[in-house]
Structures are given as C-alpha cells and as structure tokens.
Amino acid sequence: MRKFSFTTLFLLILSLHFLLIHLSLYIVSYFSPHHYPHPHPKSHAHSSSTDLSPGIGLEFETSHITFEPSAAFSLDKWQTFTFKRECVGNRRGKGWALTADTTRVGAHGGVLTAEYVVEGEVVKLGSSGSGGGLKRVVGEILEDLRAWSPSRDMDDNRVTIGGSKDGLNTWRITRPETSNKASIDRMVWLPQINAPMPLEAIYELLRIAIFHPEEKSNVLLPTQHMFRGTNFVYVTRDFFPGDFGETAGITDDVLGFLSILLSYAKGAGIIGDKRSPKLLFMLMPRTDFKTMYGLVRHKIPWNNLFRLVEQLACWKWDDGKVVLDALYCHPPKKPSSYPIPNGSFAALFYSLGDPPNTRKLLIRDWINSIADLDSAGTDELAKIDPPQSIGGLRDTVAHVFGTQRAVPIWEFRSLPSIVTTEFGDFADRAERAVLDYHREFKREPTKSGNLKTGEQRSAQWLVKNS
C-alpha cells in the first residue's frame, strides 16, 4: 500500500510538472505582450487598415550592441523571445524605433541585440523627394544613435526594454565595451528591406539572382552566391506539359508565384527539423501564400493546385538547363509523355517549433490550405512558422506606386552588411530600386512574356533526347 501511494504521488507530481511547462510555453508563444503571431508589427509596408498606399520599411540590425538582464533576474529562451520588437529605452520618433531583436538568443536565452526599424506603415514610398519621408527618418536614427553612443562603460548602462513585465524589463548594455563617434560610425549593421512588390517583379529578381551572379549592384539582392538563388526553383513555361505554358497564356506573375511556392515546398527536403524555411531564401513573402494565390488564381487554368505543383516539381535547373528531378519523379514512359510523380514530393513536410509545441506540416496539406480560397482558413505555414515571419502579415497587401493595383509585401533578406555612415545611401538606393520596379511592372501582365534566350530550354526535348 505504501509503495502504491508513493508511486501515485510521484506520477501526480510529474504530470503537474509537465502540465505547467506546457502551459507556460503556450502562454509565452501566443499571449506574450509583443504579439508573438506578428513579430514585425511596424516594419511592413503598410498597415492592415483601408490605407493601401505603399510604404517602405527598413531594418538595421547589429550584434555589436547587446543587452543582458540585470543582476536581479535571469530569463530562459522563451521568456527572452517575449522582448522581441519591444522598444529600447523609449528611443523612437515618427516612423522609427529602436527595438530589441533575438538573433543571438541561444538555448538558454538572456541576450538581446539592437535593431533600428523604419516603420513602413508610416513612411510612404516616394515621399523623400522634398527631404521628408525615408530621408528624414534615417537622419533622425543617425542623430539618435550618435547622441546615445551606447557602451558597457557608460555612466548608466541600464535600459528599459518594453513595458511592464513584472519588473523584468530592466537590462544592461554589455556590448560594446566603450564607444565614441568614430567607433559608432564604423559599427557594422545587417540591413533588410520591406516593401510591396508585384509577383512578376519578384520573378525578374529571381532571374537575375539565379542566372546573373555577376550583377551585384541590385540593392534588393545579396551579393554572395550562397545567398542568392541557390535554393530557388525558377519555374518557366517549359515546366508545363507540351505547349500548355504558351497556349494557356501563363503570365510572369503566375510564374513568379509558382516559383516561390515550389521553392518553399521543395525547401522542406533541404532544411532540418525545427528550422524556419525563411533561412533558406533571400526573398520572404510577408503576405501569406493564400492571399498571393488569390491574386493570380483566375489566370491558372488548373483546378488542383497541389497536383499542378507536384507535376512542376518534376523539373529542376542543372548547369543552365531544365532537367528531370529524379528525386520526385519517374522518367516518362514514352519520349512524348510527361514524368510521373513518385510520391516523394507529397511526403515532404516541415517540422517546426520547439517541444512540446512542435508541429508537423505536410507539404500536401499546406498547399491545399492555400488553394482553399472559399473557406476562412489560413495559410498553414504562416500559422506554424516559429517566428511567424513567412506570411506573418496574413492577407495584408499594398498598392503599386501610383496605381490601385494590389500586390504582396516582401522582405528582402541576406543583404550585404553596411556601416553606420552608409545608412542614408542604403535607404536612398533601396527606395529608388523599389520605385523603379513599381514603374516597370506598373500594370498587371495579361499575356505571356517573351522567353529569354539562353535561360530556358525545352524540358520535353531534354527528356526526349537524353
């Protein structure tokens, strides 16, 4: 009887222990004060209100300014994540804020980095001409940083991050050790750009990234090869059976959408468990895939989106040519027929989130959630991506500059590092580049574009003559 009572008590305590752990992680993940499902509430190109005018958001992140909890408390990984995007020391102005980021949070947490954010919902695209808009905001950021001149050895190195969190919002600066104007101006930052962009412009950016690595002047693209088009699949009309891509009038915005969708789908076969697919790609949609599909659905004469993407997965690029991807498809039985999916693509999945909140998402289920436009359901990948970055803005879109045409919002990532003194030049080049693409792709494409010589080969011909 005594043995039974001890065992029962032990199991009861163990059950309560795991219940409390699960409950605390759930609360941190979903009900934290910084709105975890939307970790970038101010950096996107516009708000979800009726104002669809295009904005431009920038992020300047550095690991050279770090914060650690004061001696009075310590935080684990999940508690540290609740401070992401919280304002640091109330350093903010109209259209910008200094926020905390979590890029250096390890398994034990407790370290935050500094990130200046230009709020795209406030800063409108094309408003810098008269010295306002983006130019003014970046100027204020530079003034704030130089006046602050943060360091570990400053008279008072304590900062308040976020609002009241039960007394856990006082942090101390741990890097740099010391600072002055010269060292602040030499500080290295990783920039990102957030802006609305037409899908056919994204398609063009993919073409440049994949086929023209020598073009390093585009501010929207990384310069290092490993960060450019390495994991992207550039879908061309030759991916479709026979002449379907031409006769059906597949336009470049459709090809742009299918390229991004197929890339993120095949990414499940590249990245490991519990890692966000955003780490694979230098272009990340902030608008969810379901909304993007709704923008081009009327142009895709194919009822089953998953079956279409599964068939497109039969192809890949190799040395500038479209060839069979034997990982996902069997060769055609006849030279004139089409490859047969072998089931591997349908079995791909993402496993995201730390235990006990890990979720497995089959690529088939994800794509079906995108295609279900008649339901109120959401893009399943946007729901489970741990940082809630991919599609994190849900159905938010913005207009192309000077038009009423709605397009998705994107984050341009893995860009070359800059130093503090280059903030202004970077912001100017970023805004001009976004505006140039808005003007070039002002109107929605209504017919197939021209094939680009040397960049597309007939997939049918390659199989037939292999």
XYZ file of C-alpha atoms in Angstrom:
466
model
C 0.000 0.000 0.000
C 2.842 2.346 0.847
C 4.547 1.583 -2.481
C 1.343 2.313 -4.380
C 0.813 5.612 -2.568
C 4.377 6.776 -3.265
C 4.143 5.826 -6.947
C 0.807 7.563 -7.315
C 2.118 10.710 -5.672
C 5.243 10.676 -7.850
C 3.232 10.318 -11.075
C 0.875 13.064 -9.992
C 3.760 15.471 -9.336
C 5.400 14.537 -12.643
C 2.151 15.123 -14.546
C 1.669 18.524 -12.929
C 5.269 19.417 -13.760
C 4.829 18.748 -17.471
C 1.446 20.445 -17.467
C 2.965 23.630 -16.039
C 5.810 23.550 -18.579
C 3.369 23.145 -21.453
C 1.130 25.914 -20.146
C 3.996 28.370 -19.657
C 5.349 27.774 -23.175
C 1.885 28.197 -24.626
C 1.402 31.498 -22.829
C 4.820 32.787 -23.894
C 4.291 31.735 -27.502
C 0.802 33.078 -28.027
C -0.090 35.618 -25.376
C 3.146 37.498 -24.854
C 2.826 41.292 -24.740
C 4.716 41.781 -28.015
C 2.050 39.980 -30.071
C 4.117 36.943 -30.989
C 1.996 35.971 -34.025
C 3.034 39.289 -35.632
C 6.693 39.886 -34.720
C 7.108 42.685 -37.265
C 4.135 44.936 -36.489
C 5.859 48.114 -37.593
C 8.331 47.089 -40.301
C 5.895 46.081 -43.021
C 4.940 48.214 -45.961
C 1.550 49.317 -44.696
C -0.989 48.553 -42.032
C -3.982 46.274 -42.437
C -6.293 49.287 -42.456
C -8.046 50.687 -45.512
C -4.906 52.685 -46.342
C -3.261 50.621 -49.082
C -0.768 53.274 -50.171
C 2.662 51.639 -50.485
C 5.241 52.198 -47.779
C 8.841 51.166 -47.355
C 10.264 49.596 -44.218
C 13.913 49.118 -43.320
C 15.686 47.239 -40.564
C 19.221 47.892 -39.368
C 20.358 45.128 -37.031
C 23.686 44.798 -35.253
C 25.243 42.263 -32.900
C 27.713 44.931 -31.749
C 25.100 46.348 -29.349
C 23.822 43.704 -26.939
C 21.677 43.687 -23.822
C 21.567 41.197 -20.964
C 19.234 41.033 -17.982
C 20.180 42.974 -14.890
C 21.638 41.001 -11.988
C 18.206 40.893 -10.373
C 16.765 38.301 -12.752
C 17.530 35.782 -15.497
C 15.465 34.629 -18.475
C 15.181 31.425 -20.445
C 14.881 31.230 -24.227
C 11.114 31.611 -24.422
C 10.978 34.435 -21.911
C 13.659 36.254 -23.899
C 11.562 35.955 -27.077
C 8.783 37.964 -25.421
C 11.029 41.034 -25.663
C 11.441 40.790 -29.444
C 10.380 44.020 -31.165
C 9.923 45.829 -27.866
C 11.134 49.421 -27.842
C 14.515 50.017 -26.162
C 14.705 52.937 -23.750
C 11.726 54.625 -25.398
C 14.031 55.631 -28.265
C 11.579 56.299 -31.055
C 10.265 59.010 -33.329
C 7.684 59.413 -36.059
C 8.234 56.442 -38.355
C 11.112 54.765 -36.497
C 12.044 52.959 -33.294
C 14.994 51.249 -31.661
C 13.850 47.713 -30.868
C 15.221 44.532 -29.365
C 15.934 41.531 -31.574
C 16.572 37.903 -30.690
C 19.106 36.788 -33.300
C 21.642 35.856 -30.607
C 19.232 34.008 -28.356
C 20.694 30.564 -27.767
C 19.277 27.557 -25.994
C 19.457 29.382 -22.661
C 18.258 32.802 -23.823
C 19.025 36.010 -21.999
C 20.703 38.034 -24.795
C 19.096 40.696 -26.994
C 20.573 42.712 -29.856
C 19.752 46.193 -31.127
C 17.743 46.879 -34.262
C 16.584 50.212 -35.654
C 13.300 49.792 -37.521
C 11.879 52.158 -40.122
C 8.111 51.723 -39.868
C 6.757 51.134 -43.352
C 3.186 51.708 -42.277
C 4.179 55.332 -41.574
C 6.948 56.005 -44.105
C 5.427 56.112 -47.555
C 7.207 55.171 -50.753
C 8.320 58.138 -52.852
C 7.987 60.720 -50.085
C 11.696 61.537 -49.731
C 11.937 63.962 -52.621
C 11.276 67.062 -50.507
C 13.513 65.929 -47.669
C 10.702 64.159 -45.847
C 9.724 60.525 -45.593
C 12.517 57.990 -45.550
C 15.321 60.535 -45.755
C 14.082 62.376 -42.664
C 13.561 59.179 -40.679
C 17.026 57.787 -41.399
C 18.529 61.149 -40.458
C 16.761 61.040 -37.095
C 18.001 57.480 -36.493
C 21.592 58.565 -37.077
C 21.189 61.517 -34.722
C 19.718 59.274 -32.043
C 22.453 56.654 -32.296
C 25.292 59.176 -32.158
C 23.738 61.068 -29.259
C 23.153 57.836 -27.338
C 26.590 56.304 -28.055
C 25.845 53.144 -26.040
C 28.581 51.176 -24.269
C 29.154 48.950 -21.306
C 31.317 51.530 -19.539
C 28.894 54.474 -19.897
C 27.802 56.178 -16.658
C 24.441 54.406 -16.642
C 24.343 51.368 -18.913
C 20.847 50.302 -17.895
C 17.978 50.416 -20.402
C 14.298 49.657 -20.133
C 13.027 47.294 -22.822
C 9.288 47.108 -23.342
C 6.545 47.972 -20.924
C 5.872 46.480 -17.526
C 6.781 42.807 -17.394
C 6.583 42.173 -13.664
C 9.807 44.039 -13.064
C 11.739 42.115 -15.723
C 12.223 44.971 -18.177
C 15.484 46.480 -16.920
C 18.506 45.378 -18.955
C 22.140 46.463 -19.151
C 24.306 47.148 -22.173
C 27.039 44.507 -22.495
C 28.481 45.475 -25.902
C 30.384 47.465 -26.985
C 32.854 47.849 -24.130
C 33.358 51.516 -24.970
C 32.274 53.863 -27.740
C 32.830 57.245 -29.354
C 31.638 58.933 -32.521
C 34.287 57.234 -34.657
C 33.524 53.743 -33.377
C 29.776 54.307 -33.690
C 30.217 55.423 -37.315
C 32.284 52.274 -38.069
C 29.753 49.910 -36.474
C 28.578 47.109 -38.798
C 24.864 46.511 -39.438
C 22.810 43.966 -41.378
C 20.049 45.736 -43.338
C 16.727 44.400 -44.613
C 14.095 45.966 -46.836
C 10.307 45.513 -46.542
C 8.188 46.663 -49.457
C 5.245 45.698 -51.663
C 6.314 44.186 -54.980
C 4.429 42.706 -57.960
C 4.888 38.960 -58.450
C 6.309 39.452 -61.946
C 8.941 41.791 -60.465
C 9.829 39.043 -57.980
C 10.101 36.687 -60.963
C 12.527 39.094 -62.613
C 14.588 39.378 -59.424
C 14.810 35.579 -59.276
C 16.058 35.516 -62.874
C 18.812 37.984 -62.054
C 19.755 36.224 -58.826
C 19.958 32.760 -60.390
C 21.297 33.387 -63.881
C 23.333 36.555 -63.456
C 25.518 36.231 -60.346
C 27.846 38.838 -61.823
C 25.189 41.524 -61.314
C 25.979 42.706 -57.806
C 24.652 46.267 -57.937
C 20.991 45.471 -57.229
C 20.354 46.648 -53.685
C 17.427 44.224 -53.308
C 19.637 41.154 -53.798
C 22.513 39.591 -51.851
C 25.966 39.779 -53.405
C 27.240 36.422 -52.160
C 26.334 33.482 -54.379
C 25.337 31.228 -51.471
C 22.592 33.686 -50.504
C 21.213 34.418 -53.968
C 19.211 31.843 -55.921
C 20.784 28.679 -54.549
C 17.577 27.151 -53.176
C 15.078 28.726 -55.561
C 13.311 26.929 -58.391
C 12.796 29.238 -61.363
C 9.625 27.886 -62.988
C 9.398 28.573 -66.716
C 6.710 27.790 -69.257
C 8.812 24.794 -70.270
C 7.947 23.146 -66.941
C 4.388 22.622 -68.204
C 3.389 19.623 -70.354
C 3.779 20.164 -74.067
C 2.909 23.698 -75.137
C 0.485 24.180 -72.233
C 2.520 27.049 -70.799
C 2.165 29.027 -74.001
C -1.354 28.129 -75.084
C -2.794 28.768 -71.635
C -1.247 32.227 -71.539
C 0.744 31.653 -68.361
C 1.940 35.128 -67.375
C 5.037 36.177 -65.453
C 3.110 36.980 -62.264
C 1.790 33.407 -62.257
C 5.290 32.055 -62.893
C 6.590 34.242 -60.070
C 4.012 32.850 -57.662
C 4.648 29.244 -58.720
C 8.419 29.751 -58.443
C 8.156 30.999 -54.855
C 5.602 28.332 -53.909
C 7.592 25.441 -55.404
C 10.815 26.756 -53.863
C 9.340 26.900 -50.370
C 7.747 23.464 -50.890
C 10.978 21.795 -52.011
C 12.765 23.604 -49.187
C 11.223 21.054 -46.831
C 13.571 18.496 -48.339
C 16.620 20.699 -47.652
C 16.287 22.238 -44.214
C 16.351 20.275 -40.982
C 13.707 19.941 -38.309
C 12.660 22.920 -36.183
C 14.246 25.451 -38.542
C 12.180 28.091 -40.315
C 12.279 27.808 -44.125
C 12.953 31.541 -44.242
C 16.596 30.656 -43.503
C 16.848 29.123 -46.989
C 15.765 32.112 -49.024
C 16.727 35.734 -49.600
C 13.135 36.605 -50.587
C 10.442 36.067 -47.983
C 6.746 36.794 -48.537
C 5.236 38.707 -45.626
C 1.818 38.419 -47.259
C 0.665 34.805 -46.922
C 0.612 32.364 -49.840
C -3.165 32.018 -49.746
C -3.592 35.725 -50.439
C -0.969 35.612 -53.208
C -2.769 32.672 -54.813
C -5.984 34.671 -54.743
C -4.272 37.396 -56.798
C -3.429 35.010 -59.673
C -5.978 32.193 -59.336
C -8.068 33.435 -62.263
C -5.039 33.025 -64.543
C -4.276 29.398 -63.666
C -6.415 27.000 -65.766
C -5.743 24.105 -63.415
C -8.250 23.158 -60.740
C -5.978 21.239 -58.363
C -3.124 23.449 -57.156
C -1.294 20.632 -55.370
C -1.356 18.374 -58.433
C -0.032 21.210 -60.556
C 2.853 21.957 -58.167
C 3.611 18.244 -57.753
C 3.944 17.979 -61.534
C 6.127 21.082 -61.725
C 8.356 19.516 -59.070
C 9.466 17.024 -61.730
C 11.891 19.615 -63.067
C 14.967 21.399 -61.793
C 17.768 23.509 -63.190
C 21.195 21.982 -63.749
C 24.028 23.865 -65.431
C 21.631 26.275 -67.114
C 19.263 23.605 -68.368
C 15.917 22.223 -67.236
C 16.318 18.534 -66.403
C 14.302 15.825 -64.710
C 14.359 15.924 -60.906
C 14.611 12.189 -60.249
C 14.197 12.818 -56.526
C 10.488 13.474 -57.036
C 9.515 11.914 -60.363
C 9.997 8.851 -62.556
C 11.111 9.434 -66.153
C 8.313 9.454 -68.735
C 7.408 6.049 -70.135
C 7.424 7.467 -73.651
C 9.517 10.319 -75.099
C 6.386 12.360 -75.748
C 4.768 11.732 -72.357
C 5.280 13.517 -69.059
C 7.221 12.406 -65.946
C 5.279 10.611 -63.214
C 5.470 11.844 -59.581
C 6.889 9.093 -57.339
C 5.177 10.229 -54.123
C 8.257 11.806 -52.527
C 7.078 15.365 -53.047
C 3.695 14.639 -51.449
C 5.516 13.154 -48.433
C 7.649 16.258 -47.766
C 6.933 18.071 -44.521
C 8.116 20.828 -42.208
C 8.539 20.142 -38.508
C 8.597 23.487 -36.740
C 8.653 24.744 -33.178
C 10.390 23.523 -30.036
C 8.845 20.699 -27.983
C 6.217 20.397 -26.719
C 4.821 22.785 -29.351
C 6.430 21.096 -32.380
C 4.061 20.839 -35.334
C 4.440 18.692 -38.425
C 3.003 20.107 -41.637
C 2.821 18.003 -44.794
C 3.502 19.970 -47.959
C 0.335 18.484 -49.440
C -1.749 19.859 -46.564
C -0.018 23.225 -46.746
C -0.680 23.700 -50.461
C -4.275 22.543 -50.050
C -4.749 25.165 -47.326
C -3.542 27.791 -49.797
C -5.884 26.611 -52.536
C -8.994 26.663 -50.326
C -9.983 30.242 -51.132
C -13.649 29.706 -50.276
C -13.008 28.987 -46.599
C -11.983 31.317 -43.796
C -8.992 29.088 -43.049
C -5.487 30.494 -43.135
C -2.210 29.566 -44.769
C -0.990 26.682 -42.583
C 2.713 27.525 -42.987
C 2.069 31.074 -41.793
C 0.450 29.601 -38.685
C 3.317 27.334 -37.641
C 6.461 29.206 -38.763
C 8.108 29.756 -35.336
C 8.956 33.454 -35.747
C 5.652 33.940 -37.621
C 7.586 35.722 -40.354
C 6.584 33.837 -43.515
C 3.142 35.187 -44.377
C 3.040 36.829 -40.965
C 1.030 39.771 -42.301
C -1.668 37.338 -43.434
C -3.900 38.968 -46.103
C -2.207 42.378 -45.979
C -1.367 43.839 -49.399
C -0.461 47.273 -50.754
C -0.882 49.171 -53.999
C 1.730 49.527 -56.693
C 3.000 53.103 -56.530
C 0.642 55.474 -58.363
C -1.989 52.790 -59.047
C -4.825 50.896 -57.387
C -3.253 47.524 -58.123
C -2.839 45.341 -55.005
C 0.381 43.329 -54.651
C 2.048 41.259 -51.894
C 4.552 42.580 -49.355
C 8.065 41.122 -49.218
C 11.137 41.084 -47.039
C 14.446 41.301 -48.883
C 16.993 39.443 -46.775
C 20.664 38.392 -46.584
C 21.772 41.757 -47.973
C 25.406 42.915 -47.705
C 26.408 44.478 -44.395
C 26.873 48.231 -44.135
C 28.417 50.609 -41.600
C 26.559 53.358 -39.796
C 27.677 56.116 -42.172
C 26.098 54.218 -45.084
C 22.542 54.284 -43.684
C 21.490 57.250 -45.793
C 22.935 55.955 -49.060
C 21.441 52.498 -48.494
C 17.992 53.936 -47.782
C 18.140 56.101 -50.899
C 19.172 53.204 -53.136
C 16.530 50.939 -51.608
C 13.716 53.408 -52.221
C 14.836 54.147 -55.774
C 15.084 50.426 -56.584
C 11.587 49.679 -55.268
C 10.143 52.635 -57.170
C 11.900 51.552 -60.377
C 10.321 48.105 -60.183
C 6.918 49.602 -59.409
C 7.159 51.751 -62.524
C 8.478 48.946 -64.728
C 5.788 46.496 -63.589
C 3.022 49.024 -63.107
C 0.334 47.100 -64.962
C -0.764 43.550 -64.336
C 0.528 41.276 -67.133
C -2.245 39.980 -69.371
C -0.268 37.786 -71.768
C 2.825 35.636 -71.752
C 6.119 37.446 -71.924
C 8.925 36.549 -74.295
C 11.159 33.602 -73.494
C 14.653 34.755 -72.555
C 17.246 33.284 -74.882
C 19.775 31.044 -73.201
C 17.839 30.795 -69.952
C 15.057 28.393 -70.891
C 15.277 25.029 -72.604
C 12.516 22.684 -73.619
C 12.066 20.217 -70.788
C 10.225 17.902 -73.199
C 13.134 17.994 -75.641
C 15.689 17.305 -72.913
C 13.853 14.179 -71.746
C 13.188 13.048 -75.266
C 16.827 13.310 -76.278
C 18.503 12.203 -73.039
